[in-house]
Coordinates of C-alpha atoms in Angstrom, one line a residue:
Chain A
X1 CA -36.3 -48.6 -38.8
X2 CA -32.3 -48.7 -39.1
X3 CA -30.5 -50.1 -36.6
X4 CA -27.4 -48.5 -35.4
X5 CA -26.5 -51.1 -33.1
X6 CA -23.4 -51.7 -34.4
X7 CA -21.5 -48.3 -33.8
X8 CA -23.7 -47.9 -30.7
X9 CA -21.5 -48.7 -27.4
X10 CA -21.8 -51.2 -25.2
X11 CA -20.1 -50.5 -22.2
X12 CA -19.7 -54.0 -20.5
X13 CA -17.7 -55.1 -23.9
X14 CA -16.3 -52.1 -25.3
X15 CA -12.7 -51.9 -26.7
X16 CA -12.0 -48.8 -29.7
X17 CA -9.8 -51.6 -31.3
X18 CA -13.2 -53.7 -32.0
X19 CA -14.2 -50.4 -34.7
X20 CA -13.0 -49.8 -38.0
X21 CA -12.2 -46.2 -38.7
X22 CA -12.6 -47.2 -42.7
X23 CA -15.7 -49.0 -42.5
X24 CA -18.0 -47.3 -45.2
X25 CA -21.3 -49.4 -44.7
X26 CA -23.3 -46.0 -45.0
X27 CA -21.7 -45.5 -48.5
X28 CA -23.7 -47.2 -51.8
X29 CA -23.8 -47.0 -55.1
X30 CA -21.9 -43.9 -56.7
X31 CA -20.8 -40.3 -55.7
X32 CA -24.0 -38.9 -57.0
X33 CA -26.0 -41.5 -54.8
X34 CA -24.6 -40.9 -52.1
X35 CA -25.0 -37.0 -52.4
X36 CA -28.6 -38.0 -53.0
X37 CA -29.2 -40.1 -50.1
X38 CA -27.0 -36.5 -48.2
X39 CA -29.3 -34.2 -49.7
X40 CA -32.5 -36.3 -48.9
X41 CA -31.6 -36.9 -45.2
X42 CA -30.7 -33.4 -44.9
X43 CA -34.0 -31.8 -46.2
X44 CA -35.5 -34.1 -43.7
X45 CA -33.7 -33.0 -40.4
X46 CA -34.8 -29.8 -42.1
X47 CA -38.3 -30.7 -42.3
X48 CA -37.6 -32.3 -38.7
X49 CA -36.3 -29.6 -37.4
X50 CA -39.2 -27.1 -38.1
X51 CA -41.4 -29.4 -36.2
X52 CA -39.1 -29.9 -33.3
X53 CA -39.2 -25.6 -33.4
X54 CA -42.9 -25.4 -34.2
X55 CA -44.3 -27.4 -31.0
X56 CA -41.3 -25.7 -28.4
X57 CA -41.7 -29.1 -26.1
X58 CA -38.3 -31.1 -26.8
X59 CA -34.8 -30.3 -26.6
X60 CA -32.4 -32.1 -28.6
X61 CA -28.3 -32.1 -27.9
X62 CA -25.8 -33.6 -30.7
X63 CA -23.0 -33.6 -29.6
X64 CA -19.5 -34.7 -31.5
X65 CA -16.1 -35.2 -30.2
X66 CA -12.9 -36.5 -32.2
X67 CA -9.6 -36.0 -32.8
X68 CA -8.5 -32.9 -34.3
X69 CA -9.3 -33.2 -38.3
X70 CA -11.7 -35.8 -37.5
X71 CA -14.7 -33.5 -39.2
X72 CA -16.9 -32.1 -36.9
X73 CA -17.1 -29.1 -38.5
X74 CA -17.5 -30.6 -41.9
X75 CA -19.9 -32.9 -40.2
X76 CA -22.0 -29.9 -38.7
X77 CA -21.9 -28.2 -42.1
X78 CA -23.2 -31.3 -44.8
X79 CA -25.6 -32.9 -41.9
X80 CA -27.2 -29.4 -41.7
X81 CA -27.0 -28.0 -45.2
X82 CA -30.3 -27.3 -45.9
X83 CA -31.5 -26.5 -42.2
X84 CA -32.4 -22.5 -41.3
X85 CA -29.4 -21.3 -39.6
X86 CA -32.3 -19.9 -37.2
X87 CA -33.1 -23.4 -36.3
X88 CA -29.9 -25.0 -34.8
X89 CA -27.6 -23.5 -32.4
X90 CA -23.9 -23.8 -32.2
X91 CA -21.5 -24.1 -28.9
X92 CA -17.5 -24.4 -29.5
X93 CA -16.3 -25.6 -27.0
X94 CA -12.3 -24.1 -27.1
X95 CA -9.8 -23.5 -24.2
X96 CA -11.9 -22.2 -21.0
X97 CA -11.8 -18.5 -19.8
X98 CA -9.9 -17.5 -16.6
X99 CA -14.2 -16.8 -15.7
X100 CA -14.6 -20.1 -16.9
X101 CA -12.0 -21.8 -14.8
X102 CA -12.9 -20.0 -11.8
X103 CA -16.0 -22.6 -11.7
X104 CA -16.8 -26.2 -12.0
X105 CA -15.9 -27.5 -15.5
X106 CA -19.7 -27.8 -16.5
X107 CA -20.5 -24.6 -15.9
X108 CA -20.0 -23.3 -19.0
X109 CA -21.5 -26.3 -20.4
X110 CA -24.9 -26.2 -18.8
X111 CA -25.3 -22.6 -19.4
X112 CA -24.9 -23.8 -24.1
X113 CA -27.5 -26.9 -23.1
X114 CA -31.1 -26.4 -25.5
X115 CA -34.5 -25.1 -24.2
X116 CA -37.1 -26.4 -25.1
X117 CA -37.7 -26.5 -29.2
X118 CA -33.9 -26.3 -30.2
X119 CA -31.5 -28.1 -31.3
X120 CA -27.6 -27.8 -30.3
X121 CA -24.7 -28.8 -31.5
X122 CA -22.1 -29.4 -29.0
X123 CA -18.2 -28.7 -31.5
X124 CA -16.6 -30.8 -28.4
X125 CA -18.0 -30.5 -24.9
X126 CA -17.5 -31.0 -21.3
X127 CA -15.6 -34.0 -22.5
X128 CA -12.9 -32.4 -22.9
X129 CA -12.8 -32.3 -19.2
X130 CA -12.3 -35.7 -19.3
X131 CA -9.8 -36.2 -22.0
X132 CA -6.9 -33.3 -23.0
X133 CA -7.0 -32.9 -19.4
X134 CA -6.2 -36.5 -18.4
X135 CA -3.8 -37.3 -21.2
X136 CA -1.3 -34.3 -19.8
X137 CA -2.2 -35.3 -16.3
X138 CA -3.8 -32.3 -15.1
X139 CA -5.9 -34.5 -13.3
X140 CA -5.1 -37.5 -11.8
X141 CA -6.6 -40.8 -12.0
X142 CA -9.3 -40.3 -8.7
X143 CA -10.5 -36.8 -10.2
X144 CA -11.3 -38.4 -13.8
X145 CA -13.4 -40.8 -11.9
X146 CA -14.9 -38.5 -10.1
X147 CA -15.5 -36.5 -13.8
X148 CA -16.8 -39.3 -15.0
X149 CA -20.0 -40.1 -12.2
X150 CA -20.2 -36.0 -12.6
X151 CA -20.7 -36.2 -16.4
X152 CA -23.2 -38.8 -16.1
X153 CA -25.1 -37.2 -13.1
X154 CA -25.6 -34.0 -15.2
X155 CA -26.5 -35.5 -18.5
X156 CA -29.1 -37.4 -16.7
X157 CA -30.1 -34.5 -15.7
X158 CA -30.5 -32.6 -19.1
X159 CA -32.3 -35.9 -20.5
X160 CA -34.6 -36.0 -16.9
X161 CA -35.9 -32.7 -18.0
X162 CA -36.9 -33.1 -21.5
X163 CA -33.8 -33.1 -23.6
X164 CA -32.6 -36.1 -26.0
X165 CA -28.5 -36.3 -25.9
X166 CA -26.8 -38.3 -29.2
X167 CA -22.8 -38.3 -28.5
X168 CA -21.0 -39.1 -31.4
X169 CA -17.2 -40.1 -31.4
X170 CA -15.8 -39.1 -35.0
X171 CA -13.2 -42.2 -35.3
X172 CA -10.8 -41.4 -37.8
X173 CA -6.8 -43.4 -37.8
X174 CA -3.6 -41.6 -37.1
X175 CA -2.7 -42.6 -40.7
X176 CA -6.0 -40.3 -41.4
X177 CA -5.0 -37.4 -39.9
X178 CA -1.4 -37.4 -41.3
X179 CA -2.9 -37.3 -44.4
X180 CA -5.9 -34.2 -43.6
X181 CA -2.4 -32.3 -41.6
X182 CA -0.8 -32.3 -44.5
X183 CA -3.9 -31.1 -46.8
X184 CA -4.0 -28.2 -44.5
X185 CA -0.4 -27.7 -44.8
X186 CA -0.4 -28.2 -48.2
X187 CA -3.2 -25.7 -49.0
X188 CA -2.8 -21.9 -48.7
X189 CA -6.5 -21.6 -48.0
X190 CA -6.6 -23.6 -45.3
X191 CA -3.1 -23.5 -43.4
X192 CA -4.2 -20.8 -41.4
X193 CA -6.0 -23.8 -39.6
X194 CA -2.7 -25.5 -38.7
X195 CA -0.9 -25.1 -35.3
X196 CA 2.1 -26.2 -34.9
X197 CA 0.9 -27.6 -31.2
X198 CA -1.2 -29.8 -33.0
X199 CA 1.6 -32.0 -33.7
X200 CA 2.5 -32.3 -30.4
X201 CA -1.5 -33.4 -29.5
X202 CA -0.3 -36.0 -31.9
X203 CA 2.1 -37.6 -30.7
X204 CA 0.4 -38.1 -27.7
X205 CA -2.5 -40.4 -30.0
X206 CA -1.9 -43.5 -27.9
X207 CA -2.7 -41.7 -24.9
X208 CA -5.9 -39.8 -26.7
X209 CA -6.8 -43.4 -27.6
X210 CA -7.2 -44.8 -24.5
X211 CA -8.4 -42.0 -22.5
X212 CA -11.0 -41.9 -25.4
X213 CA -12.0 -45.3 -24.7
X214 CA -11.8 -45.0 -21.0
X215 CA -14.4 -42.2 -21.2
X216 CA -16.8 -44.1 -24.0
X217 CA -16.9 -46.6 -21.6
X218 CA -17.6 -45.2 -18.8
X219 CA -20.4 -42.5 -19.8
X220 CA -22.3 -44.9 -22.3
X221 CA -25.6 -45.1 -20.5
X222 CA -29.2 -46.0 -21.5
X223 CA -30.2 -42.3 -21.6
X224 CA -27.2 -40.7 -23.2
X225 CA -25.7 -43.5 -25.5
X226 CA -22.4 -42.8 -27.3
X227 CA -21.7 -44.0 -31.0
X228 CA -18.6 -44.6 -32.6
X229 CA -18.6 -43.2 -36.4
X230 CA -15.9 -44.9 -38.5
X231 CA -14.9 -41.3 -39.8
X232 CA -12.0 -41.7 -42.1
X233 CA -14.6 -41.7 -45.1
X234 CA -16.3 -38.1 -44.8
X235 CA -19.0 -39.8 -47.1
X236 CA -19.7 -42.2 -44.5
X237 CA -19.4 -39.8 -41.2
X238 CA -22.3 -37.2 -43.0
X239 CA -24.6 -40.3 -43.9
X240 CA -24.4 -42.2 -40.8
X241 CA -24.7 -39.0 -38.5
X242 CA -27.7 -38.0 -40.5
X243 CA -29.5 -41.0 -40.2
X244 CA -28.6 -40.9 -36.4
X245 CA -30.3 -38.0 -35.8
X246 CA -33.1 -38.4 -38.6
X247 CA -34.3 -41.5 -36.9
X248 CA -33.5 -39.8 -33.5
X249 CA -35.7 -36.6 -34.4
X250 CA -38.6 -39.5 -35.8
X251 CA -38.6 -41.5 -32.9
X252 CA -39.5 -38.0 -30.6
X253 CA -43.3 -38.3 -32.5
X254 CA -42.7 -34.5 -33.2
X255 CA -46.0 -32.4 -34.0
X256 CA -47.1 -29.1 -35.1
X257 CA -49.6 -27.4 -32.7
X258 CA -53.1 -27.9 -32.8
X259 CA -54.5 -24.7 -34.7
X260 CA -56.5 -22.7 -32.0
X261 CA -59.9 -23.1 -32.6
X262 CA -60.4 -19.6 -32.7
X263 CA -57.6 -18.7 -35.7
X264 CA -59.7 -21.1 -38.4
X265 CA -62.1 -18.0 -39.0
X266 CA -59.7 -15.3 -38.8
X267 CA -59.3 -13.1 -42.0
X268 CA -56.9 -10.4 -42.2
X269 CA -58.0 -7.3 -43.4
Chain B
X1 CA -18.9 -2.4 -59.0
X2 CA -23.3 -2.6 -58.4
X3 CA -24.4 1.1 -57.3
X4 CA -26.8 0.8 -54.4
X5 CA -27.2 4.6 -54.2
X6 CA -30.8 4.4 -54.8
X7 CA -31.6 1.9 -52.2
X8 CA -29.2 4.1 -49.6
X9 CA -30.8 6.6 -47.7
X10 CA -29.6 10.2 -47.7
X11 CA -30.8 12.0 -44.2
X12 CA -31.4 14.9 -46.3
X13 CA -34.0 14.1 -47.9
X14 CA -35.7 10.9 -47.2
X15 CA -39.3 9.7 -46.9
X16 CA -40.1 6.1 -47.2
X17 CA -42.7 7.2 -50.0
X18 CA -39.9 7.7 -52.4
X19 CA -39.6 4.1 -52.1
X20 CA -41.5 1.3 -53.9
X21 CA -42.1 -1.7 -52.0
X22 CA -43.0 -3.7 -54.9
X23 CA -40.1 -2.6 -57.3
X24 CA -38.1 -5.6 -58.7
X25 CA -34.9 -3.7 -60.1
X26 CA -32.9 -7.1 -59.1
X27 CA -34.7 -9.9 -60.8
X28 CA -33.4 -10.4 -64.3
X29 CA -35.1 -13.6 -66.4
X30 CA -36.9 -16.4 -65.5
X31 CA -37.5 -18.0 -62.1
X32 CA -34.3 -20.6 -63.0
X33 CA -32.0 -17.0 -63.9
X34 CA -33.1 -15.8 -60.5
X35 CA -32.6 -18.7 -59.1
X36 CA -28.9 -19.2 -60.2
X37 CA -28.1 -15.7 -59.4
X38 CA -29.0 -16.3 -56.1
X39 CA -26.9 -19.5 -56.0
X40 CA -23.5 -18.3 -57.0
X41 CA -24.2 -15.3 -54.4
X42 CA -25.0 -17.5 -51.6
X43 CA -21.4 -19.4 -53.1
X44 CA -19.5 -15.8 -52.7
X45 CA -20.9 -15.1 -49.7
X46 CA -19.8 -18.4 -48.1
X47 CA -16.4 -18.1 -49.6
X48 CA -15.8 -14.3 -48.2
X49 CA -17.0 -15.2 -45.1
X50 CA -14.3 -17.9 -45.0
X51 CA -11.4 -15.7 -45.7
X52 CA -13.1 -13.2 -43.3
X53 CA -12.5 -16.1 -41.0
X54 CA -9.3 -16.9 -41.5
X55 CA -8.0 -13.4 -41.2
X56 CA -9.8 -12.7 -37.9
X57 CA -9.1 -9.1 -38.5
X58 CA -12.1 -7.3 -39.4
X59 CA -15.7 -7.7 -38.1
X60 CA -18.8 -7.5 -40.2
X61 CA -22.6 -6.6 -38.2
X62 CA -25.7 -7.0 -40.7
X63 CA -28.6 -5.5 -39.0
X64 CA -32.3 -6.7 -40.9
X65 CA -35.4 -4.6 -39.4
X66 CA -39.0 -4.9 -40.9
X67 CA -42.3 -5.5 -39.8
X68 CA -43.9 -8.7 -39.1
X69 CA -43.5 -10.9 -42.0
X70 CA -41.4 -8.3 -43.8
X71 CA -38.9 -11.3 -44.4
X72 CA -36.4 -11.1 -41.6
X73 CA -36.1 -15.0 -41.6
X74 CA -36.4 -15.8 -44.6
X75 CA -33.4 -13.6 -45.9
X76 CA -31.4 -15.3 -43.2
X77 CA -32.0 -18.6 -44.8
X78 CA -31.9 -18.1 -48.4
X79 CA -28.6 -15.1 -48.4
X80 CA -26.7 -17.5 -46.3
X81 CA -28.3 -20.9 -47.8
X82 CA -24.6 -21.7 -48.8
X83 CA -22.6 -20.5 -45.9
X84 CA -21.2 -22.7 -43.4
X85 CA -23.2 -22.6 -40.3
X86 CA -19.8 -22.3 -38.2
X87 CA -19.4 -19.2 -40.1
X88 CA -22.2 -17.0 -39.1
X89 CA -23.7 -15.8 -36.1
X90 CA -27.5 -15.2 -35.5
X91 CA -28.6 -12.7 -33.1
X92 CA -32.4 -12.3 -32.1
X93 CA -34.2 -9.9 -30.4
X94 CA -37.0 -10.1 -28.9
X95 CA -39.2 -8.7 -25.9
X96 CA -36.5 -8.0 -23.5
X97 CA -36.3 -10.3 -20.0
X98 CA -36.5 -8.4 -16.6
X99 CA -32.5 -8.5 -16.0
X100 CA -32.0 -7.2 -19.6
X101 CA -34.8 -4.4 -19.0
X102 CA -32.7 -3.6 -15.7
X103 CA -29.9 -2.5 -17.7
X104 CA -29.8 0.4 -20.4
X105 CA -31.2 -0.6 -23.8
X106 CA -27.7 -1.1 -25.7
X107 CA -26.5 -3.1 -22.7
X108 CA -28.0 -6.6 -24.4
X109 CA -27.2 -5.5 -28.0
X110 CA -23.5 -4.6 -27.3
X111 CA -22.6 -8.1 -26.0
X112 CA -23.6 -9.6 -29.4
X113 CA -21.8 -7.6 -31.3
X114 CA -19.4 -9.6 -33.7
X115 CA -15.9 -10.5 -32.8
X116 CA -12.6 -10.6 -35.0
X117 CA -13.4 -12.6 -38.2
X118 CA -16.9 -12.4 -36.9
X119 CA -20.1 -12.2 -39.6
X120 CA -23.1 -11.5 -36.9
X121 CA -26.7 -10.8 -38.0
X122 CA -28.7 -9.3 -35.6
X123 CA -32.2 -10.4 -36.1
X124 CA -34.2 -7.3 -35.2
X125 CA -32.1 -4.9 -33.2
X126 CA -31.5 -2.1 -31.0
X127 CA -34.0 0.0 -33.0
X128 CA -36.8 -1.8 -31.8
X129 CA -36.1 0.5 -28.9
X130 CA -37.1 3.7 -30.6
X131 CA -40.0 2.2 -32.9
X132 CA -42.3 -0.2 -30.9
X133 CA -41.4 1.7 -27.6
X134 CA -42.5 4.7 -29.7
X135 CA -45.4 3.7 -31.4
X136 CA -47.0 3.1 -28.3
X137 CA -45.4 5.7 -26.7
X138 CA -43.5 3.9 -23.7
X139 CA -41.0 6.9 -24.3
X140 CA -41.5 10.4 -24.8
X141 CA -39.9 12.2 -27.9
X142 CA -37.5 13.8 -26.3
X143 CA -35.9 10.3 -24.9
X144 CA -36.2 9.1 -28.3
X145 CA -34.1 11.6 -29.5
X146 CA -31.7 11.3 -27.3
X147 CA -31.8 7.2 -28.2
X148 CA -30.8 8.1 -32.1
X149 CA -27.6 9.9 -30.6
X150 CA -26.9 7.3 -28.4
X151 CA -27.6 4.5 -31.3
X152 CA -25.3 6.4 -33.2
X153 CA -22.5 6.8 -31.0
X154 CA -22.7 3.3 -30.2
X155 CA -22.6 2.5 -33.7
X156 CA -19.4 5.1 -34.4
X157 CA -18.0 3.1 -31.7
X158 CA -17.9 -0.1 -33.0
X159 CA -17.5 1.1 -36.5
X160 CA -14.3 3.0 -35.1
X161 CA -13.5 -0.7 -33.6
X162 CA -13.4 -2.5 -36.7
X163 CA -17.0 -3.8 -37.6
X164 CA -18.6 -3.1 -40.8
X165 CA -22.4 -2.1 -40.3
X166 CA -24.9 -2.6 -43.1
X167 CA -28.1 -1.6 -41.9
X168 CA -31.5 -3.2 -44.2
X169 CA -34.9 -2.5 -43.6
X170 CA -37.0 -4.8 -45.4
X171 CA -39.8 -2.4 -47.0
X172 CA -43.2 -4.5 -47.7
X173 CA -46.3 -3.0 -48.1
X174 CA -49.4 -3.6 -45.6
X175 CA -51.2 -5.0 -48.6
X176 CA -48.4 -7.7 -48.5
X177 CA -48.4 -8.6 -44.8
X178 CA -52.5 -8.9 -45.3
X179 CA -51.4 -11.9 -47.8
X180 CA -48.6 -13.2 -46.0
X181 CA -50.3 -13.1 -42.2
X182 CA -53.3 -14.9 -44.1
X183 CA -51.2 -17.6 -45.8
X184 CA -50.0 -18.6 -42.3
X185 CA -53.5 -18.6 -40.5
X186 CA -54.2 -20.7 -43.7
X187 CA -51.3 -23.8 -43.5
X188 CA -51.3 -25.6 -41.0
X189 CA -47.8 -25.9 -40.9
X190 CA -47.3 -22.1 -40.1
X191 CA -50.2 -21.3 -38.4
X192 CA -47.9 -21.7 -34.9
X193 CA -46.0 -18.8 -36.2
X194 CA -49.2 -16.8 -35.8
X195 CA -50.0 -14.6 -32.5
X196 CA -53.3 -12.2 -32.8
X197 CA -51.3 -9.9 -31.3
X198 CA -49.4 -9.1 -34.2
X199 CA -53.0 -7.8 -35.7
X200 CA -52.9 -5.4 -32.8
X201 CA -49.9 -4.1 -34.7
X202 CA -51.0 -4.0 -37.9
X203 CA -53.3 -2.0 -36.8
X204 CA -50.8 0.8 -36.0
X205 CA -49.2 0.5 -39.4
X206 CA -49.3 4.2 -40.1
X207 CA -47.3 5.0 -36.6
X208 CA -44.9 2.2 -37.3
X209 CA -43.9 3.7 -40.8
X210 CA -43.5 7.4 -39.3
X211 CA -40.9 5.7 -36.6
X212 CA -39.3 3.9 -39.2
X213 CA -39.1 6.9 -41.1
X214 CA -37.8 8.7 -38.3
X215 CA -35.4 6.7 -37.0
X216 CA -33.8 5.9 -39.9
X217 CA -33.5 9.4 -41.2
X218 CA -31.8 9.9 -38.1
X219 CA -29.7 7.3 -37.7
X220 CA -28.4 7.2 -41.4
X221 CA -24.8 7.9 -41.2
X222 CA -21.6 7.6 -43.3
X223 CA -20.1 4.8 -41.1
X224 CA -23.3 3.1 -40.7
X225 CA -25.8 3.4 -43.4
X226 CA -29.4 2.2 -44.4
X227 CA -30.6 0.6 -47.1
X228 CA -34.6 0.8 -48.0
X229 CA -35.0 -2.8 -48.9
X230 CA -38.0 -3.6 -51.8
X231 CA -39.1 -6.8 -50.0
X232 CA -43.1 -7.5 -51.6
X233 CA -40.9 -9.6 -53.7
X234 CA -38.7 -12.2 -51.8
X235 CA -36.8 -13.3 -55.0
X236 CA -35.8 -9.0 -55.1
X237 CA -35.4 -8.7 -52.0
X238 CA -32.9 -12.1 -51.6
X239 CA -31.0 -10.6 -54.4
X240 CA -30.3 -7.1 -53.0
X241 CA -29.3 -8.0 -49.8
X242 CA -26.9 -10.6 -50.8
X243 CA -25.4 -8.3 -53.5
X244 CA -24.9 -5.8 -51.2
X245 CA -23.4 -8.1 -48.2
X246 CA -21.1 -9.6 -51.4
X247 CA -20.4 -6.1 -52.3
X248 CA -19.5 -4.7 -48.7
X249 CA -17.1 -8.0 -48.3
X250 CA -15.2 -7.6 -51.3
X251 CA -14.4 -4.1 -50.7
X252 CA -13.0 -5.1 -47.5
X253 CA -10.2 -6.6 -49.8
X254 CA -10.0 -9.7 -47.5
X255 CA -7.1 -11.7 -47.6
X256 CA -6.2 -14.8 -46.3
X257 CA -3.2 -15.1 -43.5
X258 CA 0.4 -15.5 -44.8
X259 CA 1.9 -18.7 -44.6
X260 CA 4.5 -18.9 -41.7
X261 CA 7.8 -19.3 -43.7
X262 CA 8.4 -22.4 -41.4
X263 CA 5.1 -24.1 -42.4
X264 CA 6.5 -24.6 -46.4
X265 CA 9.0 -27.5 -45.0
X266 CA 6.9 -29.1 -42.2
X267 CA 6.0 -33.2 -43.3
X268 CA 3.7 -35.0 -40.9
X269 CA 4.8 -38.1 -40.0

């Protein structure tokens, strides 16, 4: 059994400065071993995944947060290359609705959470709520707080009633993202996926960092743990995400159903 | 440019007898030629879909009917196998809850329909409301005929909106369910897929093919057409459908945005 204590947070001694965005201990041997070990890991959450589907008991919530170019969508495409697009479920989480603001800030969110037999992927989250939000002071300090016992209080409640919560934190540097910016910039394919306002998100990285860290900290619990992913190498991010969530999906003790007795002499005719 | 002209139904004169469930027009080769074909479609698809994205002008709805086993899932997985999961959109219908029920039958279908940029796949449809509600005669035949109108003004309506409809049934024999019913009661692995009420439809196999045959000799229309699907062979039917999607996305004549003349100059720092 792997043991992912190291990027798994502790909150009594936590500090982001104590994680290396450019550690690569996932990574060995060449390219082609490494797209081995993706492809292998990938066919099992497949596998894993069917299971999960076939017995409908468990509920199962990934969900990633980072800074923007920080790969959650490329994570959410090579971790779940070769599952059925029937068996995972998406929810992007972008700027809320005037309907969406009119409630509480998890509103939204509970109404994406899994039933039972699926698997979500949460592309940010009701952290969001905790972080954008805090770093341009739309909340003050009291109200964060509050978020914070609120956050925990509801995810509590999701893993209370049968679902398993993984919360990753892609980690990348600033140095990182200048350099992924600039790809998009430099790319005609893929500048449609700049905005100019992301620059100014940037700037504000010191304040992202801490208000990350604040959040990680204060939402790490026993039920609903939070990893930090050193993220700068993409190789990395996929192959430590998909062992997360391989030995995640393991640990459940998933199992087909028990044939009814009855369908063993059925024939079709 | 592929012509699908004999796969396209023309209302004039159409009976699903004309149609060969087992024909194989689209395999070429061995099982590796088949194989690769289907590979470097999967790799077009994924790559239209991303500039169909990135424009976020247009809106593409493929709708995939067929009787149990038909294949509905399985050309989900294998026509989108290389498509980014972010890209696509699944839609599923099945028996309908008591608040959709309370609402007319298009109500549920319309708020799925795909956005700008969208690809959405609607897994099953509106349609089962004028085939299983027919075969078993929950609606007389002059509400089903009022139900093709209505399906096809909805459908002018969001053709007229910007959403291009490709319409598939996926056309197996009842000899080939026999097989494919049996292979699930007989692994393990699949017999959870199995409900005996499904024989209970088999059973009205003859009433199911005069609905289809009926609905979709009235609902065959310029804007929204259907295509007869040979689906005893996965590997054929695989191929169609994902030449035709590839075929319906180029001749959109997607193109990526323009680069804001401001972008050219912008360094990250």
């Amino acid at each position: 059994m792997a043991n992912f204590d190291k990027y798994r947070v502790n909150p009594k001694k936590f500090s982001l400065k104590d994680f290396d965005t450019k550690d690569k201990t996932e990574r060995s041997g060449s390219k082609e071993d490494n797209e081995a070990a993706m492809f292998e890991l990938a066919t099992e959450i497949s596998a894993l995944q069917d299971i999960l589907h076939a017995e409908g008991k468990r509920k199962v919530l990934l969900i990633l947060q980072g800074m923007d170019t920080s790969g959650k969508d490329g994570t959410i495409r090579h971790v779940f290359k070769e599952t059925d697009p029937l068996g995972i479920r998406l929810a992007s989480f972008k700027a809320p609705s005037d309907e969406e603001l009119a409630h509480d800030y998890l509103w939204r969110v509970h109404q994406q959470a899994p039933k039972t037999g699926e698997l979500v992927i949460f592309n940010r989250s009701h952290y969001e709520d905790v972080l954008i939000v805090k770093v341009h002071k739309w909340i003050d300090e009291a109200e964060c707080q509050r978020r914070y016992a609120q956050i925990n209080d509801f995810e509590r409640l999701l893993t209370e009633t049968g679902t398993t919560i993984i919360k990753c934190f892609l980690h990348i540097s600033k140095q990182e993202q200048k350099k992924r910016l600039q790809e998009r910039l430099d790319n005609p394919t893929k500048t449609w996926k700049f905005n100019p306002s992301d620059l100014k998100e940037r700037e504000l990285w010191p304040s992202y960092m801490e208000a990350y860290e604040q959040a990680i900290k204060a939402t790490s619990t026993e039920y609903a743990p939070w990893y930090i992913v050193p993220a700068d190498s993409k190789t990395n991010r996929n192959l430590l995400i998909s062992r997360l969530l391989c030995q995640t999906l393991k640990q459940l003790d998933l199992k087909y159903p028990e044939v009814p007795e009855g369908f063993k002499s059925i024939v079709i005719d």
